[in-house]
């Protein structure tokens, strides 16, 4: 079953194979049903990440379903995870009340008392949402105890907390200590391949001048881990920029091209645009145009969450209209602008400029 989980991860992140979220989901579920608990828990987390999942319930329901499977096997981490799910999304997960019922809060409180960071964080989050300040103070104090005892993951949520029983100088000193522990945790997690921790790890590197190798070198190392170990392709584009500009690493245009291309192949527009810019500097001609066209196709993503991907679609339409790198196809360009018009006004303007019909559900349909 471990091999099914591993194969699922490869298909989910496009490592050596074409990304295929449906196939990845099937492999994870096969492993999960084969009693590979890690597969169940990993899939629950992945449902909250941006993948092209097949039709499914909301991320919260899908995640809770995986935790319920683990809990039904008598594994307490599944039961705790399900309890935390229900506390975070009480309305959306009302159907799971029969599984955890009114015990969800007590389950979380017992886990927090036993130094489970995730349980304490959830209880703190709920206290903030419900504006229950006394409870928030209790949870913050509990997290502070764990943070100062070396549980670095407990530090980040309370970095900017105001401690009412501390003087201004004590507040500053404590805040710095918490920040450094939080940064230490994020960097360790980033180096271990947890890409979600790398953004903060890079940002906090050297904030207090405590990086022996220098801030830029440390940031470059963490960006490398985020890209290569964490498979965060936005960080691959950032790494390419560091190689281009010699920030923390020796200037290396071949490595910059490699990481930009890896980012581009996984839908990161910045990676595509930099490779295109480099090609345009190298010269002109049909072969260069063909390469630019292929890159533009990779960069185009019709998703309003991805402004860069939409810009890539605009670039692709321009190439079709002008017949650069491909057969001239004005109707294909119009097709792209029409699809993009539902998500960005610029595409609608391209249609209007050419006296083409604008879809009724255009991005600017509600404008006067």
Short mmCIF file of N, CA and C in Angstrom, two decimals, residues 94-250:
data_model
loop_
_atom_site.label_atom_id
_atom_site.label_comp_id
_atom_site.label_asym_id
_atom_site.label_seq_id
_atom_site.Cartn_x
_atom_site.Cartn_y
_atom_site.Cartn_z
N UNK A 94 -22.03 19.26 9.84
CA UNK A 94 -23.08 18.83 10.78
C UNK A 94 -23.41 17.34 10.62
N UNK A 95 -23.17 16.81 9.42
CA UNK A 95 -23.44 15.40 9.19
C UNK A 95 -22.52 14.47 9.95
N UNK A 96 -21.41 15.01 10.48
CA UNK A 96 -20.48 14.18 11.24
C UNK A 96 -20.72 14.25 12.74
N UNK A 97 -21.75 14.99 13.14
CA UNK A 97 -22.02 15.14 14.57
C UNK A 97 -22.27 13.79 15.24
N UNK A 98 -22.87 12.86 14.48
CA UNK A 98 -23.15 11.55 15.05
C UNK A 98 -21.90 10.76 15.37
N UNK A 99 -20.79 11.10 14.66
CA UNK A 99 -19.54 10.38 14.88
C UNK A 99 -18.82 10.89 16.11
N UNK A 100 -18.75 12.21 16.23
CA UNK A 100 -18.01 12.79 17.35
C UNK A 100 -18.93 13.51 18.34
N UNK A 101 -20.13 13.88 17.85
CA UNK A 101 -21.15 14.46 18.71
C UNK A 101 -20.65 15.61 19.56
N UNK A 102 -21.09 15.64 20.82
CA UNK A 102 -20.73 16.73 21.72
C UNK A 102 -19.37 16.52 22.37
N UNK A 103 -18.69 15.45 21.99
CA UNK A 103 -17.39 15.18 22.61
C UNK A 103 -16.24 15.89 21.90
N UNK A 104 -16.51 16.56 20.76
CA UNK A 104 -15.44 17.17 19.98
C UNK A 104 -14.64 18.17 20.81
N UNK A 105 -15.36 19.04 21.55
CA UNK A 105 -14.67 20.06 22.33
C UNK A 105 -13.82 19.43 23.43
N UNK A 106 -14.37 18.45 24.14
CA UNK A 106 -13.62 17.80 25.22
C UNK A 106 -12.42 17.04 24.64
N UNK A 107 -12.59 16.41 23.49
CA UNK A 107 -11.49 15.70 22.85
C UNK A 107 -10.34 16.67 22.56
N UNK A 108 -10.69 17.86 22.04
CA UNK A 108 -9.68 18.86 21.73
C UNK A 108 -9.02 19.40 23.00
N UNK A 109 -9.83 19.66 24.03
CA UNK A 109 -9.28 20.19 25.28
C UNK A 109 -8.33 19.20 25.94
N UNK A 110 -8.72 17.93 25.94
CA UNK A 110 -7.84 16.89 26.53
C UNK A 110 -6.53 16.79 25.76
N UNK A 111 -6.61 16.89 24.43
CA UNK A 111 -5.41 16.80 23.60
C UNK A 111 -4.51 18.00 23.83
N UNK A 112 -5.11 19.18 23.95
CA UNK A 112 -4.33 20.39 24.21
C UNK A 112 -3.63 20.30 25.56
N UNK A 113 -4.35 19.81 26.57
CA UNK A 113 -3.75 19.65 27.91
C UNK A 113 -2.58 18.67 27.87
N UNK A 114 -2.63 17.74 26.90
CA UNK A 114 -1.54 16.76 26.74
C UNK A 114 -0.48 17.27 25.78
N UNK A 115 -0.49 18.60 25.51
CA UNK A 115 0.53 19.26 24.68
C UNK A 115 0.43 18.95 23.19
N UNK A 116 -0.79 18.69 22.71
CA UNK A 116 -0.98 18.55 21.27
C UNK A 116 -1.16 19.94 20.67
N UNK A 117 -0.17 20.37 19.89
CA UNK A 117 -0.17 21.74 19.38
C UNK A 117 -1.37 22.00 18.48
N UNK A 118 -1.70 21.07 17.59
CA UNK A 118 -2.80 21.26 16.66
C UNK A 118 -4.12 21.50 17.40
N UNK A 119 -4.34 20.77 18.48
CA UNK A 119 -5.56 20.95 19.27
C UNK A 119 -5.60 22.34 19.91
N UNK A 120 -4.48 22.76 20.47
CA UNK A 120 -4.42 24.08 21.10
C UNK A 120 -4.62 25.19 20.07
N UNK A 121 -4.02 25.03 18.90
CA UNK A 121 -4.17 26.03 17.84
C UNK A 121 -5.63 26.14 17.40
N UNK A 122 -6.30 25.01 17.28
CA UNK A 122 -7.71 25.03 16.87
C UNK A 122 -8.57 25.71 17.92
N UNK A 123 -8.32 25.41 19.19
CA UNK A 123 -9.09 26.04 20.27
C UNK A 123 -8.83 27.55 20.32
N UNK A 124 -7.59 27.96 20.05
CA UNK A 124 -7.28 29.39 20.01
C UNK A 124 -8.00 30.05 18.84
N UNK A 125 -7.98 29.40 17.69
CA UNK A 125 -8.65 29.93 16.50
C UNK A 125 -10.14 30.12 16.75
N UNK A 126 -10.76 29.14 17.40
CA UNK A 126 -12.20 29.23 17.69
C UNK A 126 -12.49 30.33 18.70
N UNK A 127 -11.62 30.48 19.67
CA UNK A 127 -11.80 31.54 20.67
C UNK A 127 -11.74 32.91 20.03
N UNK A 128 -10.82 33.08 19.08
CA UNK A 128 -10.73 34.36 18.35
C UNK A 128 -11.98 34.59 17.51
N UNK A 129 -12.42 33.56 16.81
CA UNK A 129 -13.61 33.69 15.96
C UNK A 129 -14.84 34.06 16.77
N UNK A 130 -14.98 33.44 17.93
CA UNK A 130 -16.15 33.69 18.79
C UNK A 130 -15.96 34.90 19.71
N UNK A 131 -14.78 35.52 19.61
CA UNK A 131 -14.45 36.69 20.43
C UNK A 131 -14.58 36.40 21.93
N UNK A 132 -14.10 35.22 22.31
CA UNK A 132 -14.09 34.84 23.73
C UNK A 132 -12.68 35.11 24.26
N UNK A 133 -12.44 36.33 24.69
CA UNK A 133 -11.08 36.76 25.04
C UNK A 133 -10.46 35.98 26.20
N UNK A 134 -11.22 35.70 27.26
CA UNK A 134 -10.60 34.93 28.37
C UNK A 134 -10.08 33.57 27.88
N UNK A 135 -10.85 32.90 27.04
CA UNK A 135 -10.42 31.60 26.53
C UNK A 135 -9.21 31.76 25.61
N UNK A 136 -9.21 32.82 24.80
CA UNK A 136 -8.08 33.07 23.92
C UNK A 136 -6.80 33.30 24.73
N UNK A 137 -6.94 34.01 25.87
CA UNK A 137 -5.77 34.25 26.72
C UNK A 137 -5.23 32.94 27.31
N UNK A 138 -6.16 32.06 27.73
CA UNK A 138 -5.74 30.77 28.29
C UNK A 138 -5.00 29.95 27.24
N UNK A 139 -5.55 29.91 26.01
CA UNK A 139 -4.91 29.13 24.95
C UNK A 139 -3.56 29.75 24.54
N UNK A 140 -3.50 31.06 24.50
CA UNK A 140 -2.24 31.73 24.16
C UNK A 140 -1.17 31.42 25.19
N UNK A 141 -1.57 31.44 26.48
CA UNK A 141 -0.62 31.12 27.55
C UNK A 141 -0.14 29.67 27.44
N UNK A 142 -1.06 28.77 27.08
CA UNK A 142 -0.67 27.35 26.92
C UNK A 142 0.31 27.19 25.77
N UNK A 143 0.05 27.88 24.67
CA UNK A 143 0.96 27.81 23.53
C UNK A 143 2.32 28.43 23.86
N UNK A 144 2.31 29.50 24.65
CA UNK A 144 3.57 30.12 25.07
C UNK A 144 4.41 29.13 25.88
N UNK A 145 3.76 28.41 26.78
CA UNK A 145 4.48 27.39 27.57
C UNK A 145 5.16 26.38 26.66
N UNK A 146 4.41 25.90 25.67
CA UNK A 146 4.96 24.91 24.75
C UNK A 146 6.06 25.50 23.88
N UNK A 147 5.86 26.74 23.45
CA UNK A 147 6.86 27.42 22.62
C UNK A 147 8.19 27.54 23.36
N UNK A 148 8.13 28.05 24.60
CA UNK A 148 9.35 28.26 25.38
C UNK A 148 9.98 26.94 25.82
N UNK A 149 9.18 25.87 25.79
CA UNK A 149 9.72 24.54 26.14
C UNK A 149 10.35 23.86 24.93
N UNK A 150 10.32 24.56 23.79
CA UNK A 150 10.99 24.02 22.61
C UNK A 150 10.08 23.52 21.51
N UNK A 151 8.76 23.64 21.70
CA UNK A 151 7.81 23.22 20.67
C UNK A 151 7.59 24.41 19.74
N UNK A 152 8.50 24.51 18.77
CA UNK A 152 8.56 25.73 17.94
C UNK A 152 7.29 25.98 17.15
N UNK A 153 6.56 24.92 16.82
CA UNK A 153 5.33 25.11 16.03
C UNK A 153 4.28 25.90 16.81
N UNK A 154 4.38 25.90 18.11
CA UNK A 154 3.42 26.65 18.93
C UNK A 154 3.72 28.14 18.93
N UNK A 155 4.86 28.53 18.39
CA UNK A 155 5.31 29.93 18.52
C UNK A 155 4.65 30.88 17.54
N UNK A 156 4.59 30.50 16.27
CA UNK A 156 4.18 31.45 15.22
C UNK A 156 2.83 32.11 15.48
N UNK A 157 1.78 31.39 15.92
CA UNK A 157 0.48 32.03 16.11
C UNK A 157 0.46 33.10 17.20
N UNK A 158 1.45 33.08 18.08
CA UNK A 158 1.43 34.05 19.19
C UNK A 158 2.57 35.06 19.10
N UNK A 159 3.21 35.14 17.93
CA UNK A 159 4.33 36.08 17.76
C UNK A 159 3.90 37.51 18.10
N UNK A 160 2.72 37.92 17.65
CA UNK A 160 2.28 39.31 17.84
C UNK A 160 1.21 39.45 18.94
N UNK A 161 1.12 38.44 19.79
CA UNK A 161 0.11 38.51 20.84
C UNK A 161 0.49 39.57 21.88
N UNK A 162 -0.52 40.29 22.36
CA UNK A 162 -0.28 41.28 23.43
C UNK A 162 -0.50 40.61 24.77
N UNK A 163 0.56 40.59 25.59
CA UNK A 163 0.47 39.94 26.91
C UNK A 163 0.15 41.00 27.95
N UNK A 164 -1.08 40.99 28.49
CA UNK A 164 -1.52 42.08 29.39
C UNK A 164 -0.72 42.19 30.68
N UNK A 165 -0.06 41.12 31.09
CA UNK A 165 0.66 41.16 32.37
C UNK A 165 2.15 41.44 32.19
N UNK A 166 2.56 41.92 30.99
CA UNK A 166 3.97 42.19 30.72
C UNK A 166 4.19 43.69 30.49
N UNK A 167 5.37 44.18 30.91
CA UNK A 167 5.74 45.57 30.62
C UNK A 167 6.10 45.68 29.15
N UNK A 168 6.26 46.90 28.66
CA UNK A 168 6.59 47.11 27.24
C UNK A 168 7.92 46.45 26.89
N UNK A 169 8.92 46.57 27.78
CA UNK A 169 10.23 45.95 27.51
C UNK A 169 10.13 44.42 27.53
N UNK A 170 9.35 43.90 28.46
CA UNK A 170 9.16 42.45 28.52
C UNK A 170 8.43 41.94 27.28
N UNK A 171 7.48 42.73 26.82
CA UNK A 171 6.74 42.36 25.60
C UNK A 171 7.71 42.25 24.42
N UNK A 172 8.57 43.26 24.26
CA UNK A 172 9.51 43.27 23.13
C UNK A 172 10.47 42.08 23.20
N UNK A 173 10.98 41.83 24.40
CA UNK A 173 11.93 40.74 24.58
C UNK A 173 11.27 39.38 24.29
N UNK A 174 10.07 39.21 24.82
CA UNK A 174 9.35 37.95 24.63
C UNK A 174 8.98 37.76 23.16
N UNK A 175 8.56 38.85 22.52
CA UNK A 175 8.18 38.78 21.12
C UNK A 175 9.35 38.35 20.24
N UNK A 176 10.52 38.89 20.56
CA UNK A 176 11.72 38.52 19.79
C UNK A 176 12.04 37.05 20.00
N UNK A 177 11.96 36.58 21.22
CA UNK A 177 12.27 35.18 21.51
C UNK A 177 11.30 34.24 20.78
N UNK A 178 10.02 34.61 20.83
CA UNK A 178 9.01 33.79 20.16
C UNK A 178 9.24 33.79 18.65
N UNK A 179 9.54 34.96 18.11
CA UNK A 179 9.77 35.08 16.66
C UNK A 179 10.93 34.21 16.21
N UNK A 180 12.02 34.24 16.97
CA UNK A 180 13.21 33.46 16.60
C UNK A 180 12.91 31.96 16.66
N UNK A 181 12.16 31.52 17.68
CA UNK A 181 11.81 30.10 17.78
C UNK A 181 10.90 29.70 16.63
N UNK A 182 9.97 30.59 16.27
CA UNK A 182 9.07 30.33 15.17
C UNK A 182 9.83 30.23 13.86
N UNK A 183 10.78 31.12 13.69
CA UNK A 183 11.62 31.12 12.48
C UNK A 183 12.45 29.83 12.43
N UNK A 184 13.00 29.45 13.56
CA UNK A 184 13.80 28.23 13.64
C UNK A 184 12.97 27.01 13.21
N UNK A 185 11.74 26.95 13.69
CA UNK A 185 10.85 25.84 13.33
C UNK A 185 10.56 25.85 11.83
N UNK A 186 10.21 27.03 11.31
CA UNK A 186 9.86 27.13 9.89
C UNK A 186 11.03 26.71 9.01
N UNK A 187 12.24 27.12 9.39
CA UNK A 187 13.41 26.77 8.58
C UNK A 187 13.68 25.26 8.63
N UNK A 188 13.54 24.67 9.79
CA UNK A 188 13.75 23.22 9.92
C UNK A 188 12.72 22.46 9.08
N UNK A 189 11.46 22.91 9.14
CA UNK A 189 10.41 22.26 8.37
C UNK A 189 10.62 22.44 6.87
N UNK A 190 11.05 23.63 6.48
CA UNK A 190 11.32 23.89 5.06
C UNK A 190 12.43 22.98 4.55
N UNK A 191 13.50 22.86 5.34
CA UNK A 191 14.62 21.99 4.94
C UNK A 191 14.20 20.53 4.86
N UNK A 192 13.15 20.18 5.59
CA UNK A 192 12.64 18.80 5.57
C UNK A 192 11.64 18.58 4.44
N UNK A 193 11.39 19.63 3.64
CA UNK A 193 10.51 19.47 2.48
C UNK A 193 9.09 19.93 2.67
N UNK A 194 8.77 20.59 3.82
CA UNK A 194 7.42 21.10 4.05
C UNK A 194 7.31 22.48 3.41
N UNK A 195 6.92 22.51 2.15
CA UNK A 195 6.94 23.75 1.37
C UNK A 195 6.10 24.86 1.99
N UNK A 196 5.00 24.47 2.69
CA UNK A 196 4.11 25.49 3.25
C UNK A 196 4.79 26.34 4.32
N UNK A 197 5.90 25.86 4.87
CA UNK A 197 6.62 26.62 5.89
C UNK A 197 7.71 27.50 5.29
N UNK A 198 8.00 27.33 4.00
CA UNK A 198 9.17 27.99 3.42
C UNK A 198 8.99 29.49 3.24
N UNK A 199 7.77 29.92 2.96
CA UNK A 199 7.56 31.35 2.74
C UNK A 199 7.99 32.16 3.96
N UNK A 200 7.52 31.74 5.15
CA UNK A 200 7.92 32.44 6.38
C UNK A 200 9.39 32.21 6.68
N UNK A 201 9.88 31.00 6.41
CA UNK A 201 11.29 30.68 6.67
C UNK A 201 12.21 31.60 5.88
N UNK A 202 11.87 31.84 4.62
CA UNK A 202 12.68 32.74 3.79
C UNK A 202 12.57 34.17 4.28
N UNK A 203 11.35 34.60 4.62
CA UNK A 203 11.13 35.99 5.04
C UNK A 203 11.84 36.32 6.35
N UNK A 204 11.90 35.34 7.27
CA UNK A 204 12.45 35.65 8.59
C UNK A 204 13.95 35.45 8.67
N UNK A 205 14.55 34.85 7.64
CA UNK A 205 15.99 34.57 7.67
C UNK A 205 16.80 35.85 7.85
N UNK A 206 17.61 35.87 8.89
CA UNK A 206 18.51 37.00 9.11
C UNK A 206 17.88 38.26 9.64
N UNK A 207 16.64 38.17 10.11
CA UNK A 207 15.96 39.38 10.60
C UNK A 207 16.70 40.01 11.77
N UNK A 208 17.39 39.18 12.55
CA UNK A 208 18.13 39.70 13.70
C UNK A 208 19.64 39.52 13.50
N UNK A 209 20.06 39.41 12.25
CA UNK A 209 21.48 39.31 11.96
C UNK A 209 22.14 38.07 12.52
N UNK A 210 21.40 36.96 12.60
CA UNK A 210 21.92 35.77 13.25
C UNK A 210 22.22 34.65 12.25
N UNK A 211 22.41 34.98 10.97
CA UNK A 211 22.72 33.97 9.97
C UNK A 211 24.21 34.00 9.66
N UNK A 212 24.98 33.01 10.13
CA UNK A 212 26.44 33.01 9.95
C UNK A 212 26.87 33.14 8.49
N UNK A 213 26.12 32.53 7.58
CA UNK A 213 26.49 32.58 6.16
C UNK A 213 25.92 33.80 5.45
N UNK A 214 25.17 34.62 6.17
CA UNK A 214 24.55 35.78 5.55
C UNK A 214 23.11 35.51 5.16
N UNK A 215 22.31 36.56 5.18
CA UNK A 215 20.88 36.41 4.94
C UNK A 215 20.58 35.89 3.54
N UNK A 216 21.25 36.43 2.52
CA UNK A 216 20.94 36.04 1.15
C UNK A 216 21.27 34.58 0.88
N UNK A 217 22.40 34.10 1.43
CA UNK A 217 22.78 32.70 1.23
C UNK A 217 21.77 31.77 1.90
N UNK A 218 21.32 32.14 3.10
CA UNK A 218 20.33 31.31 3.80
C UNK A 218 19.00 31.31 3.07
N UNK A 219 18.60 32.48 2.59
CA UNK A 219 17.33 32.56 1.85
C UNK A 219 17.40 31.73 0.57
N UNK A 220 18.56 31.75 -0.09
CA UNK A 220 18.72 30.96 -1.30
C UNK A 220 18.62 29.46 -0.99
N UNK A 221 19.24 29.03 0.12
CA UNK A 221 19.18 27.62 0.51
C UNK A 221 17.75 27.19 0.78
N UNK A 222 17.00 28.02 1.51
CA UNK A 222 15.62 27.68 1.86
C UNK A 222 14.72 27.68 0.63
N UNK A 223 14.98 28.61 -0.28
CA UNK A 223 14.21 28.64 -1.53
C UNK A 223 14.47 27.39 -2.34
N UNK A 224 15.72 26.92 -2.33
CA UNK A 224 16.07 25.67 -3.02
C UNK A 224 15.29 24.50 -2.43
N UNK A 225 15.24 24.42 -1.10
CA UNK A 225 14.51 23.33 -0.45
C UNK A 225 13.02 23.39 -0.79
N UNK A 226 12.47 24.61 -0.82
CA UNK A 226 11.05 24.77 -1.13
C UNK A 226 10.75 24.27 -2.54
N UNK A 227 11.66 24.54 -3.45
CA UNK A 227 11.48 24.13 -4.85
C UNK A 227 11.71 22.64 -5.03
N UNK A 228 12.88 22.17 -4.62
CA UNK A 228 13.30 20.79 -4.94
C UNK A 228 12.65 19.76 -4.02
N UNK A 229 12.65 20.02 -2.72
CA UNK A 229 12.06 19.06 -1.78
C UNK A 229 10.56 19.25 -1.62
N UNK A 230 10.15 20.50 -1.55
CA UNK A 230 8.73 20.78 -1.32
C UNK A 230 7.89 20.81 -2.57
N UNK A 231 8.54 20.78 -3.77
CA UNK A 231 7.81 20.81 -5.03
C UNK A 231 6.90 22.03 -5.14
N UNK A 232 7.36 23.15 -4.59
CA UNK A 232 6.62 24.41 -4.69
C UNK A 232 7.20 25.15 -5.90
N UNK A 233 6.47 25.12 -7.01
CA UNK A 233 7.04 25.61 -8.25
C UNK A 233 7.07 27.13 -8.34
N UNK A 234 6.31 27.82 -7.51
CA UNK A 234 6.47 29.27 -7.41
C UNK A 234 7.84 29.59 -6.81
N UNK A 235 8.26 28.76 -5.86
CA UNK A 235 9.58 28.96 -5.28
C UNK A 235 10.68 28.58 -6.28
N UNK A 236 10.38 27.67 -7.22
CA UNK A 236 11.35 27.37 -8.29
C UNK A 236 11.59 28.62 -9.14
N UNK A 237 10.52 29.36 -9.42
CA UNK A 237 10.66 30.60 -10.18
C UNK A 237 11.48 31.62 -9.38
N UNK A 238 11.24 31.65 -8.05
CA UNK A 238 12.01 32.56 -7.19
C UNK A 238 13.48 32.15 -7.17
N UNK A 239 13.74 30.85 -7.15
CA UNK A 239 15.12 30.35 -7.16
C UNK A 239 15.81 30.73 -8.46
N UNK A 240 15.09 30.61 -9.56
CA UNK A 240 15.65 31.00 -10.87
C UNK A 240 16.07 32.47 -10.85
N UNK A 241 15.23 33.31 -10.24
CA UNK A 241 15.57 34.73 -10.14
C UNK A 241 16.85 34.94 -9.35
N UNK A 242 17.03 34.16 -8.27
CA UNK A 242 18.26 34.29 -7.47
C UNK A 242 19.48 33.91 -8.30
N UNK A 243 19.37 32.88 -9.14
CA UNK A 243 20.49 32.50 -10.00
C UNK A 243 20.74 33.56 -11.07
N UNK A 244 19.69 34.20 -11.55
CA UNK A 244 19.85 35.25 -12.56
C UNK A 244 20.53 36.48 -11.99
N UNK A 245 20.16 36.82 -10.75
CA UNK A 245 20.64 38.07 -10.15
C UNK A 245 21.79 37.88 -9.18
N UNK A 246 22.26 36.62 -9.02
CA UNK A 246 23.39 36.31 -8.13
C UNK A 246 23.13 36.75 -6.70
N UNK A 247 21.93 36.48 -6.21
CA UNK A 247 21.59 36.82 -4.82
C UNK A 247 21.70 35.57 -3.95
N UNK A 248 22.78 35.47 -3.20
CA UNK A 248 22.98 34.33 -2.31
C UNK A 248 23.58 33.11 -2.98
N UNK A 249 23.67 33.13 -4.31
CA UNK A 249 24.27 32.04 -5.10
C UNK A 249 25.05 32.67 -6.25
N UNK A 250 26.05 31.95 -6.79
CA UNK A 250 26.77 32.48 -7.96
C UNK A 250 25.81 32.61 -9.15
#
